[in-house]
PDB file of C-alpha atoms in Angstrom:
ATOM      1  CA  MET A   1      28.526   1.546 -10.922  1.00  0.00           C
ATOM      2  CA  PRO A   2      27.323  -1.881 -12.077  1.00  0.00           C
ATOM      3  CA  PHE A   3      24.126  -2.686 -13.937  1.00  0.00           C
ATOM      4  CA  VAL A   4      22.197  -5.891 -14.466  1.00  0.00           C
ATOM      5  CA  THR A   5      19.481  -6.425 -17.079  1.00  0.00           C
ATOM      6  CA  VAL A   6      16.212  -7.999 -15.961  1.00  0.00           C
ATOM      7  CA  GLY A   7      13.731  -8.292 -18.818  1.00  0.00           C
ATOM      8  CA  THR A   8      13.551  -4.785 -20.279  1.00  0.00           C
ATOM      9  CA  THR A   9      14.930  -3.097 -17.143  1.00  0.00           C
ATOM     10  CA  SER A  10      18.555  -2.088 -16.658  1.00  0.00           C
ATOM     11  CA  VAL A  11      19.029  -2.088 -12.884  1.00  0.00           C
ATOM     12  CA  ASP A  12      21.642   0.230 -11.432  1.00  0.00           C
ATOM     13  CA  TYR A  13      23.002  -0.946  -8.089  1.00  0.00           C
ATOM     14  CA  ARG A  14      25.697  -0.151  -5.543  1.00  0.00           C
ATOM     15  CA  VAL A  15      28.014  -2.786  -4.106  1.00  0.00           C
ATOM     16  CA  THR A  16      30.533  -2.203  -1.344  1.00  0.00           C
ATOM     17  CA  GLY A  17      32.306  -3.949   1.526  1.00  0.00           C
ATOM     18  CA  SER A  18      33.116  -7.598   2.094  1.00  0.00           C
ATOM     19  CA  GLY A  19      31.700 -10.476   4.068  1.00  0.00           C
ATOM     20  CA  PRO A  20      28.217 -12.038   4.198  1.00  0.00           C
ATOM     21  CA  GLY A  21      25.623 -10.595   1.857  1.00  0.00           C
ATOM     22  CA  LEU A  22      23.349  -7.732   2.861  1.00  0.00           C
ATOM     23  CA  VAL A  23      20.793  -6.389   0.385  1.00  0.00           C
ATOM     24  CA  LEU A  24      19.119  -3.016   0.973  1.00  0.00           C
ATOM     25  CA  VAL A  25      15.880  -1.893  -0.710  1.00  0.00           C
ATOM     26  CA  HIS A  26      15.028   1.827  -0.583  1.00  0.00           C
ATOM     27  CA  GLY A  27      11.661   3.498  -0.197  1.00  0.00           C
ATOM     28  CA  THR A  28       9.503   5.697  -2.416  1.00  0.00           C
ATOM     29  CA  GLY A  29      11.292   8.819  -3.603  1.00  0.00           C
ATOM     30  CA  ALA A  30      14.621   7.779  -2.100  1.00  0.00           C
ATOM     31  CA  ASP A  31      17.544   5.995  -3.727  1.00  0.00           C
ATOM     32  CA  ALA A  32      20.299   3.561  -2.874  1.00  0.00           C
ATOM     33  CA  ASP A  33      22.598   6.333  -1.681  1.00  0.00           C
ATOM     34  CA  ASN A  34      20.479   8.676   0.423  1.00  0.00           C
ATOM     35  CA  ASN A  35      18.360   5.943   2.041  1.00  0.00           C
ATOM     36  CA  TRP A  36      21.299   3.808   3.132  1.00  0.00           C
ATOM     37  CA  ALA A  37      24.513   5.849   3.489  1.00  0.00           C
ATOM     38  CA  PRO A  38      24.699   5.731   7.334  1.00  0.00           C
ATOM     39  CA  LEU A  39      23.926   2.008   7.430  1.00  0.00           C
ATOM     40  CA  VAL A  40      26.448   1.204   4.709  1.00  0.00           C
ATOM     41  CA  GLU A  41      29.088   3.183   6.578  1.00  0.00           C
ATOM     42  CA  ALA A  42      28.298   1.280   9.760  1.00  0.00           C
ATOM     43  CA  VAL A  43      28.311  -2.268   8.356  1.00  0.00           C
ATOM     44  CA  GLY A  44      30.397  -2.115   5.162  1.00  0.00           C
ATOM     45  CA  HIS A  45      33.396  -3.563   6.971  1.00  0.00           C
ATOM     46  CA  ARG A  46      31.382  -6.667   7.929  1.00  0.00           C
ATOM     47  CA  PHE A  47      29.082  -7.267   4.961  1.00  0.00           C
ATOM     48  CA  THR A  48      29.073  -7.195   1.203  1.00  0.00           C
ATOM     49  CA  VAL A  49      26.332  -4.614   0.774  1.00  0.00           C
ATOM     50  CA  VAL A  50      24.242  -4.516  -2.407  1.00  0.00           C
ATOM     51  CA  ALA A  51      21.772  -1.655  -2.798  1.00  0.00           C
ATOM     52  CA  PRO A  52      19.800  -1.525  -6.063  1.00  0.00           C
ATOM     53  CA  ASN A  53      17.926   1.479  -7.372  1.00  0.00           C
ATOM     54  CA  LEU A  54      14.287   0.798  -8.130  1.00  0.00           C
ATOM     55  CA  PRO A  55      12.866   2.224 -11.385  1.00  0.00           C
ATOM     56  CA  GLY A  56      12.526   5.960 -10.880  1.00  0.00           C
ATOM     57  CA  ALA A  57      15.753   6.150  -8.866  1.00  0.00           C
ATOM     58  CA  GLY A  58      19.416   6.387  -9.791  1.00  0.00           C
ATOM     59  CA  GLU A  59      20.265   5.290 -13.312  1.00  0.00           C
ATOM     60  CA  THR A  60      17.859   2.351 -13.418  1.00  0.00           C
ATOM     61  CA  ALA A  61      16.044   2.495 -16.759  1.00  0.00           C
ATOM     62  CA  ASP A  62      13.020   0.691 -18.159  1.00  0.00           C
ATOM     63  CA  GLN A  63      10.232   1.275 -20.661  1.00  0.00           C
ATOM     64  CA  GLY A  64       7.900   3.076 -18.286  1.00  0.00           C
ATOM     65  CA  GLU A  65       5.494   0.224 -17.687  1.00  0.00           C
ATOM     66  CA  PRO A  66       3.487   0.036 -14.425  1.00  0.00           C
ATOM     67  CA  LEU A  67       5.555  -1.327 -11.569  1.00  0.00           C
ATOM     68  CA  THR A  68       4.742  -4.513  -9.687  1.00  0.00           C
ATOM     69  CA  VAL A  69       6.045  -5.752  -6.363  1.00  0.00           C
ATOM     70  CA  GLU A  70       6.945  -9.073  -7.959  1.00  0.00           C
ATOM     71  CA  ALA A  71       9.019  -7.506 -10.753  1.00  0.00           C
ATOM     72  CA  LEU A  72      10.845  -5.237  -8.311  1.00  0.00           C
ATOM     73  CA  ALA A  73      11.625  -8.204  -6.060  1.00  0.00           C
ATOM     74  CA  ASP A  74      13.097 -10.060  -9.022  1.00  0.00           C
ATOM     75  CA  GLN A  75      15.199  -7.019  -9.939  1.00  0.00           C
ATOM     76  CA  VAL A  76      16.561  -6.816  -6.403  1.00  0.00           C
ATOM     77  CA  ALA A  77      17.413 -10.520  -6.410  1.00  0.00           C
ATOM     78  CA  ALA A  78      19.070 -10.191  -9.828  1.00  0.00           C
ATOM     79  CA  ALA A  79      21.295  -7.367  -8.558  1.00  0.00           C
ATOM     80  CA  ALA A  80      22.316  -9.516  -5.583  1.00  0.00           C
ATOM     81  CA  ALA A  81      23.138 -12.447  -7.864  1.00  0.00           C
ATOM     82  CA  ASP A  82      25.037 -10.225 -10.298  1.00  0.00           C
ATOM     83  CA  ALA A  83      27.141  -8.968  -7.380  1.00  0.00           C
ATOM     84  CA  GLY A  84      28.054 -12.565  -6.560  1.00  0.00           C
ATOM     85  CA  LEU A  85      25.843 -13.101  -3.511  1.00  0.00           C
ATOM     86  CA  ARG A  86      24.614 -16.659  -3.094  1.00  0.00           C
ATOM     87  CA  GLU A  87      22.675 -15.844   0.067  1.00  0.00           C
ATOM     88  CA  TYR A  88      22.002 -12.654   1.962  1.00  0.00           C
ATOM     89  CA  HIS A  89      20.134 -10.741   4.620  1.00  0.00           C
ATOM     90  CA  VAL A  90      17.609  -8.308   3.168  1.00  0.00           C
ATOM     91  CA  VAL A  91      16.547  -4.967   4.679  1.00  0.00           C
ATOM     92  CA  GLY A  92      13.820  -2.695   3.342  1.00  0.00           C
ATOM     93  CA  HIS A  93      12.243   0.641   4.218  1.00  0.00           C
ATOM     94  CA  SER A  94       8.647   1.630   3.334  1.00  0.00           C
ATOM     95  CA  LEU A  95       7.944   0.449  -0.240  1.00  0.00           C
ATOM     96  CA  GLY A  96      11.353  -1.190   0.036  1.00  0.00           C
ATOM     97  CA  ALA A  97      10.053  -3.170   3.024  1.00  0.00           C
ATOM     98  CA  VAL A  98       7.197  -4.432   0.867  1.00  0.00           C
ATOM     99  CA  VAL A  99       9.625  -5.389  -1.904  1.00  0.00           C
ATOM    100  CA  ALA A 100      12.079  -6.968   0.545  1.00  0.00           C
ATOM    101  CA  THR A 101       9.223  -9.089   1.899  1.00  0.00           C
ATOM    102  CA  ALA A 102       8.491 -10.240  -1.638  1.00  0.00           C
ATOM    103  CA  VAL A 103      12.172 -11.108  -2.111  1.00  0.00           C
ATOM    104  CA  ALA A 104      11.971 -13.278   1.009  1.00  0.00           C
ATOM    105  CA  THR A 105       9.047 -15.107  -0.620  1.00  0.00           C
ATOM    106  CA  ARG A 106      10.047 -15.349  -4.267  1.00  0.00           C
ATOM    107  CA  HIS A 107      13.736 -16.000  -3.590  1.00  0.00           C
ATOM    108  CA  ARG A 108      13.432 -17.670  -0.204  1.00  0.00           C
ATOM    109  CA  ALA A 109      16.342 -20.060  -0.766  1.00  0.00           C
ATOM    110  CA  LYS A 110      18.702 -17.072  -0.922  1.00  0.00           C
ATOM    111  CA  VAL A 111      17.352 -15.037   1.996  1.00  0.00           C
ATOM    112  CA  LEU A 112      18.989 -15.540   5.401  1.00  0.00           C
ATOM    113  CA  THR A 113      16.880 -13.002   7.307  1.00  0.00           C
ATOM    114  CA  LEU A 114      14.353 -10.242   6.609  1.00  0.00           C
ATOM    115  CA  PHE A 115      14.262  -6.822   8.299  1.00  0.00           C
ATOM    116  CA  ALA A 116      11.317  -4.653   7.219  1.00  0.00           C
ATOM    117  CA  HIS A 117      10.690  -1.102   8.445  1.00  0.00           C
ATOM    118  CA  ALA A 118       7.424   0.775   7.826  1.00  0.00           C
ATOM    119  CA  GLY A 119       6.002  -1.820   5.468  1.00  0.00           C
ATOM    120  CA  TRP A 120       2.382  -2.823   4.944  1.00  0.00           C
ATOM    121  CA  VAL A 121       0.362  -5.772   3.699  1.00  0.00           C
ATOM    122  CA  THR A 122      -2.443  -4.180   1.697  1.00  0.00           C
ATOM    123  CA  SER A 123      -3.241  -0.646   0.612  1.00  0.00           C
ATOM    124  CA  GLY A 124      -6.699   0.218   1.885  1.00  0.00           C
ATOM    125  CA  PRO A 125      -8.897   3.256   1.204  1.00  0.00           C
ATOM    126  CA  ARG A 126      -6.770   5.507   3.447  1.00  0.00           C
ATOM    127  CA  GLU A 127      -3.559   4.585   1.622  1.00  0.00           C
ATOM    128  CA  ILE A 128      -5.182   4.914  -1.792  1.00  0.00           C
ATOM    129  CA  PHE A 129      -6.453   8.383  -0.851  1.00  0.00           C
ATOM    130  CA  GLN A 130      -3.088   9.432   0.593  1.00  0.00           C
ATOM    131  CA  PHE A 131      -1.007   8.313  -2.370  1.00  0.00           C
ATOM    132  CA  ASP A 132      -3.437   9.876  -4.826  1.00  0.00           C
ATOM    133  CA  TYR A 133      -2.941  13.127  -2.885  1.00  0.00           C
ATOM    134  CA  TRP A 134       0.845  12.749  -3.217  1.00  0.00           C
ATOM    135  CA  THR A 135       0.445  12.193  -6.959  1.00  0.00           C
ATOM    136  CA  ARG A 136      -1.669  15.326  -7.413  1.00  0.00           C
ATOM    137  CA  LEU A 137       0.790  17.429  -5.413  1.00  0.00           C
ATOM    138  CA  LEU A 138       3.830  16.110  -7.251  1.00  0.00           C
ATOM    139  CA  ARG A 139       2.222  16.835 -10.612  1.00  0.00           C
ATOM    140  CA  THR A 140       1.293  20.390  -9.658  1.00  0.00           C
ATOM    141  CA  ASP A 141       3.894  21.631  -7.158  1.00  0.00           C
ATOM    142  CA  LYS A 142       6.542  19.323  -5.728  1.00  0.00           C
ATOM    143  CA  GLU A 143       7.472  21.921  -3.112  1.00  0.00           C
ATOM    144  CA  LEU A 144       4.015  21.532  -1.593  1.00  0.00           C
ATOM    145  CA  LEU A 145       4.545  17.779  -1.358  1.00  0.00           C
ATOM    146  CA  ALA A 146       7.952  18.368   0.236  1.00  0.00           C
ATOM    147  CA  ARG A 147       6.315  20.628   2.819  1.00  0.00           C
ATOM    148  CA  LEU A 148       3.621  18.070   3.563  1.00  0.00           C
ATOM    149  CA  LEU A 149       6.251  15.394   4.110  1.00  0.00           C
ATOM    150  CA  GLN A 150       8.033  17.548   6.680  1.00  0.00           C
ATOM    151  CA  ILE A 151       5.058  17.315   9.036  1.00  0.00           C
ATOM    152  CA  THR A 152       3.950  13.753   8.193  1.00  0.00           C
ATOM    153  CA  ALA A 153       7.188  11.816   7.652  1.00  0.00           C
ATOM    154  CA  MET A 154       8.950  12.920  10.837  1.00  0.00           C
ATOM    155  CA  GLY A 155       8.190  12.163  14.471  1.00  0.00           C
ATOM    156  CA  PRO A 156       6.792  14.772  16.876  1.00  0.00           C
ATOM    157  CA  GLU A 157      10.072  15.373  18.717  1.00  0.00           C
ATOM    158  CA  THR A 158      11.863  16.113  15.457  1.00  0.00           C
ATOM    159  CA  VAL A 159       9.107  18.433  14.275  1.00  0.00           C
ATOM    160  CA  ALA A 160       8.900  20.258  17.621  1.00  0.00           C
ATOM    161  CA  ALA A 161      12.656  20.875  17.665  1.00  0.00           C
ATOM    162  CA  ARG A 162      12.772  22.590  14.282  1.00  0.00           C
ATOM    163  CA  SER A 163      12.940  26.300  13.659  1.00  0.00           C
ATOM    164  CA  THR A 164      11.266  28.014  10.716  1.00  0.00           C
ATOM    165  CA  ARG A 165      14.613  28.018   8.943  1.00  0.00           C
ATOM    166  CA  ASP A 166      15.040  24.290   9.643  1.00  0.00           C
ATOM    167  CA  PHE A 167      11.681  23.578   8.039  1.00  0.00           C
ATOM    168  CA  GLU A 168      12.526  25.629   4.975  1.00  0.00           C
ATOM    169  CA  GLU A 169      15.923  23.983   4.522  1.00  0.00           C
ATOM    170  CA  ALA A 170      14.551  20.484   5.058  1.00  0.00           C
ATOM    171  CA  SER A 171      11.696  21.135   2.625  1.00  0.00           C
ATOM    172  CA  ALA A 172      14.164  22.303  -0.013  1.00  0.00           C
ATOM    173  CA  GLY A 173      16.199  19.142   0.518  1.00  0.00           C
ATOM    174  CA  PHE A 174      13.137  16.936   0.138  1.00  0.00           C
ATOM    175  CA  ALA A 175      11.982  18.843  -2.941  1.00  0.00           C
ATOM    176  CA  ALA A 176      15.317  18.041  -4.583  1.00  0.00           C
ATOM    177  CA  LEU A 177      14.525  14.328  -4.181  1.00  0.00           C
ATOM    178  CA  LEU A 178      11.055  14.583  -5.690  1.00  0.00           C
ATOM    179  CA  HIS A 179      10.640  14.139  -9.429  1.00  0.00           C
ATOM    180  CA  GLU A 180       7.888  12.846 -11.682  1.00  0.00           C
ATOM    181  CA  ARG A 181      10.075   9.776 -12.220  1.00  0.00           C
ATOM    182  CA  ILE A 182       8.750   8.493  -8.885  1.00  0.00           C
ATOM    183  CA  LEU A 183       5.075   8.714  -9.852  1.00  0.00           C
ATOM    184  CA  ARG A 184       5.057   5.016 -10.721  1.00  0.00           C
ATOM    185  CA  GLN A 185       6.448   4.174  -7.294  1.00  0.00           C
ATOM    186  CA  ILE A 186       3.643   6.190  -5.670  1.00  0.00           C
ATOM    187  CA  GLU A 187       1.088   4.513  -7.919  1.00  0.00           C
ATOM    188  CA  LEU A 188       2.395   1.115  -6.805  1.00  0.00           C
ATOM    189  CA  ASP A 189       2.145   2.256  -3.179  1.00  0.00           C
ATOM    190  CA  SER A 190      -1.587   2.704  -3.725  1.00  0.00           C
ATOM    191  CA  ARG A 191      -2.169  -0.905  -4.829  1.00  0.00           C
ATOM    192  CA  VAL A 192       0.163  -2.964  -2.670  1.00  0.00           C
ATOM    193  CA  ASP A 193      -1.200  -6.381  -1.785  1.00  0.00           C
ATOM    194  CA  ILE A 194       1.297  -8.952  -0.495  1.00  0.00           C
ATOM    195  CA  SER A 195      -1.233 -10.789   1.661  1.00  0.00           C
ATOM    196  CA  SER A 196      -0.740 -14.057  -0.216  1.00  0.00           C
ATOM    197  CA  MET A 197       3.039 -13.951   0.236  1.00  0.00           C
ATOM    198  CA  LEU A 198       3.453 -13.691   3.977  1.00  0.00           C
ATOM    199  CA  GLN A 199       2.739 -17.311   4.858  1.00  0.00           C
ATOM    200  CA  GLU A 200       5.531 -18.385   2.498  1.00  0.00           C
ATOM    201  CA  ILE A 201       8.294 -16.593   4.413  1.00  0.00           C
ATOM    202  CA  LYS A 202      10.655 -19.003   6.142  1.00  0.00           C
ATOM    203  CA  ALA A 203      13.540 -16.690   7.035  1.00  0.00           C
ATOM    204  CA  PRO A 204      13.813 -15.173  10.524  1.00  0.00           C
ATOM    205  CA  THR A 205      12.004 -11.836  10.304  1.00  0.00           C
ATOM    206  CA  MET A 206      12.072  -8.559  12.194  1.00  0.00           C
ATOM    207  CA  ILE A 207       9.261  -6.078  11.613  1.00  0.00           C
ATOM    208  CA  LEU A 208      10.211  -2.587  12.795  1.00  0.00           C
ATOM    209  CA  ALA A 209       7.539   0.064  13.290  1.00  0.00           C
ATOM    210  CA  SER A 210       7.874   3.749  14.022  1.00  0.00           C
ATOM    211  CA  ALA A 211       5.412   4.555  16.790  1.00  0.00           C
ATOM    212  CA  HIS A 212       4.578   7.985  15.322  1.00  0.00           C
ATOM    213  CA  ASP A 213       4.336   6.951  11.667  1.00  0.00           C
ATOM    214  CA  LEU A 214       1.574   9.023  10.048  1.00  0.00           C
ATOM    215  CA  ILE A 215       2.161   7.647   6.543  1.00  0.00           C
ATOM    216  CA  VAL A 216       2.058   3.911   7.244  1.00  0.00           C
ATOM    217  CA  PRO A 217       0.800   3.706  10.848  1.00  0.00           C
ATOM    218  CA  PRO A 218       2.065   0.933  13.152  1.00  0.00           C
ATOM    219  CA  HIS A 219      -1.072  -1.204  12.864  1.00  0.00           C
ATOM    220  CA  HIS A 220       0.182  -2.117   9.390  1.00  0.00           C
ATOM    221  CA  GLN A 221       3.476  -3.418  10.766  1.00  0.00           C
ATOM    222  CA  ARG A 222       1.687  -5.296  13.551  1.00  0.00           C
ATOM    223  CA  GLU A 223      -0.403  -6.989  10.882  1.00  0.00           C
ATOM    224  CA  MET A 224       2.749  -7.962   8.999  1.00  0.00           C
ATOM    225  CA  ALA A 225       4.289  -9.427  12.131  1.00  0.00           C
ATOM    226  CA  ASP A 226       1.109 -11.311  13.012  1.00  0.00           C
ATOM    227  CA  ARG A 227       0.919 -12.882   9.565  1.00  0.00           C
ATOM    228  CA  ILE A 228       4.566 -13.949   9.236  1.00  0.00           C
ATOM    229  CA  HIS A 229       5.245 -17.104  11.210  1.00  0.00           C
ATOM    230  CA  GLY A 230       7.641 -16.470  14.089  1.00  0.00           C
ATOM    231  CA  ALA A 231       8.275 -12.810  13.188  1.00  0.00           C
ATOM    232  CA  SER A 232       9.661 -10.454  15.808  1.00  0.00           C
ATOM    233  CA  TYR A 233       8.136  -7.004  16.255  1.00  0.00           C
ATOM    234  CA  GLN A 234       9.661  -3.796  17.599  1.00  0.00           C
ATOM    235  CA  GLU A 235       8.493  -0.171  17.849  1.00  0.00           C
ATOM    236  CA  VAL A 236      10.787   2.838  18.111  1.00  0.00           C
ATOM    237  CA  PRO A 237       9.895   6.475  18.877  1.00  0.00           C
ATOM    238  CA  ALA A 238      10.115   8.042  15.433  1.00  0.00           C
ATOM    239  CA  GLY A 239       8.174   8.827  12.275  1.00  0.00           C
ATOM    240  CA  HIS A 240       7.960   7.136   8.901  1.00  0.00           C
ATOM    241  CA  GLY A 241      11.211   8.714   7.733  1.00  0.00           C
ATOM    242  CA  LEU A 242      13.276   7.058  10.471  1.00  0.00           C
ATOM    243  CA  PRO A 243      16.374   6.401   8.294  1.00  0.00           C
ATOM    244  CA  PHE A 244      16.511  10.148   7.560  1.00  0.00           C
ATOM    245  CA  GLU A 245      15.117  11.476  10.831  1.00  0.00           C
ATOM    246  CA  ASN A 246      17.262   9.453  13.235  1.00  0.00           C
ATOM    247  CA  PRO A 247      19.816   7.392  11.308  1.00  0.00           C
ATOM    248  CA  ASP A 248      21.640   6.402  14.497  1.00  0.00           C
ATOM    249  CA  LEU A 249      18.495   4.789  15.914  1.00  0.00           C
ATOM    250  CA  PHE A 250      17.748   3.058  12.636  1.00  0.00           C
ATOM    251  CA  VAL A 251      21.301   1.763  12.225  1.00  0.00           C
ATOM    252  CA  ALA A 252      21.293   0.507  15.815  1.00  0.00           C
ATOM    253  CA  ALA A 253      18.073  -1.454  15.239  1.00  0.00           C
ATOM    254  CA  VAL A 254      19.394  -3.056  12.056  1.00  0.00           C
ATOM    255  CA  THR A 255      22.827  -3.889  13.439  1.00  0.00           C
ATOM    256  CA  GLU A 256      21.342  -5.355  16.618  1.00  0.00           C
ATOM    257  CA  TRP A 257      19.204  -7.630  14.444  1.00  0.00           C
ATOM    258  CA  LEU A 258      22.069  -8.672  12.174  1.00  0.00           C
ATOM    259  CA  GLY A 259      24.276  -9.317  15.207  1.00  0.00           C
ATOM    260  CA  LYS A 260      22.025 -12.226  16.180  1.00  0.00           C
ATOM    261  CA  PHE A 261      23.002 -14.257  13.106  1.00  0.00           C
TER     262      PHE A 261
END
């Protein structure tokens, strides 16, 4: 797996497929593999897909400094350039949607289109409180955080369809993804503010919201769409964890968007 050095950070990234560039930015607690495997499988024959790991994921290594949206955006763009992409579509989920939006601002000459799912403009008191709660749980008992995410990250149909055994197995799977390495990602979640960036976006943009998102509710995505000139907006019946909860629906939304260009 390739690496690119950006400042003091060694960025681990995945590259696969051939064709036009497609850059994927994962969310908090996920990584380039588990966030994007179904999408990569679906589009790898049509796109050169580059998926970097943010600090706290994969083998990306840095000196442990606080994360910033701007630095992460530059790391993503550096991975794309190192993989040989001169221009690309960029897709992001959750914190990755925030970072992808920053890529579309800071590296606008390279970005063909932007697709952002479950992103937000500014972390307000509710988000600060929520992410502080995540931090406290992760530091004391990551299994409790995994259990919380089962009933907040998934949509009501998914939750209603699960048996007790399903909940236990899914919680164990989530717990395996949670590690103190992601505390800096959660801390960044609590202080997101990309309000000054949105007016700079020139690329065609799709903002995707999950109608039942309890972590970053849809009013955040509507705000993003309202503040990005010409942005399209779509809601789907799912929770915050759409790429995990219903990968077919997520892949369909992304591929429909990419098929327009």
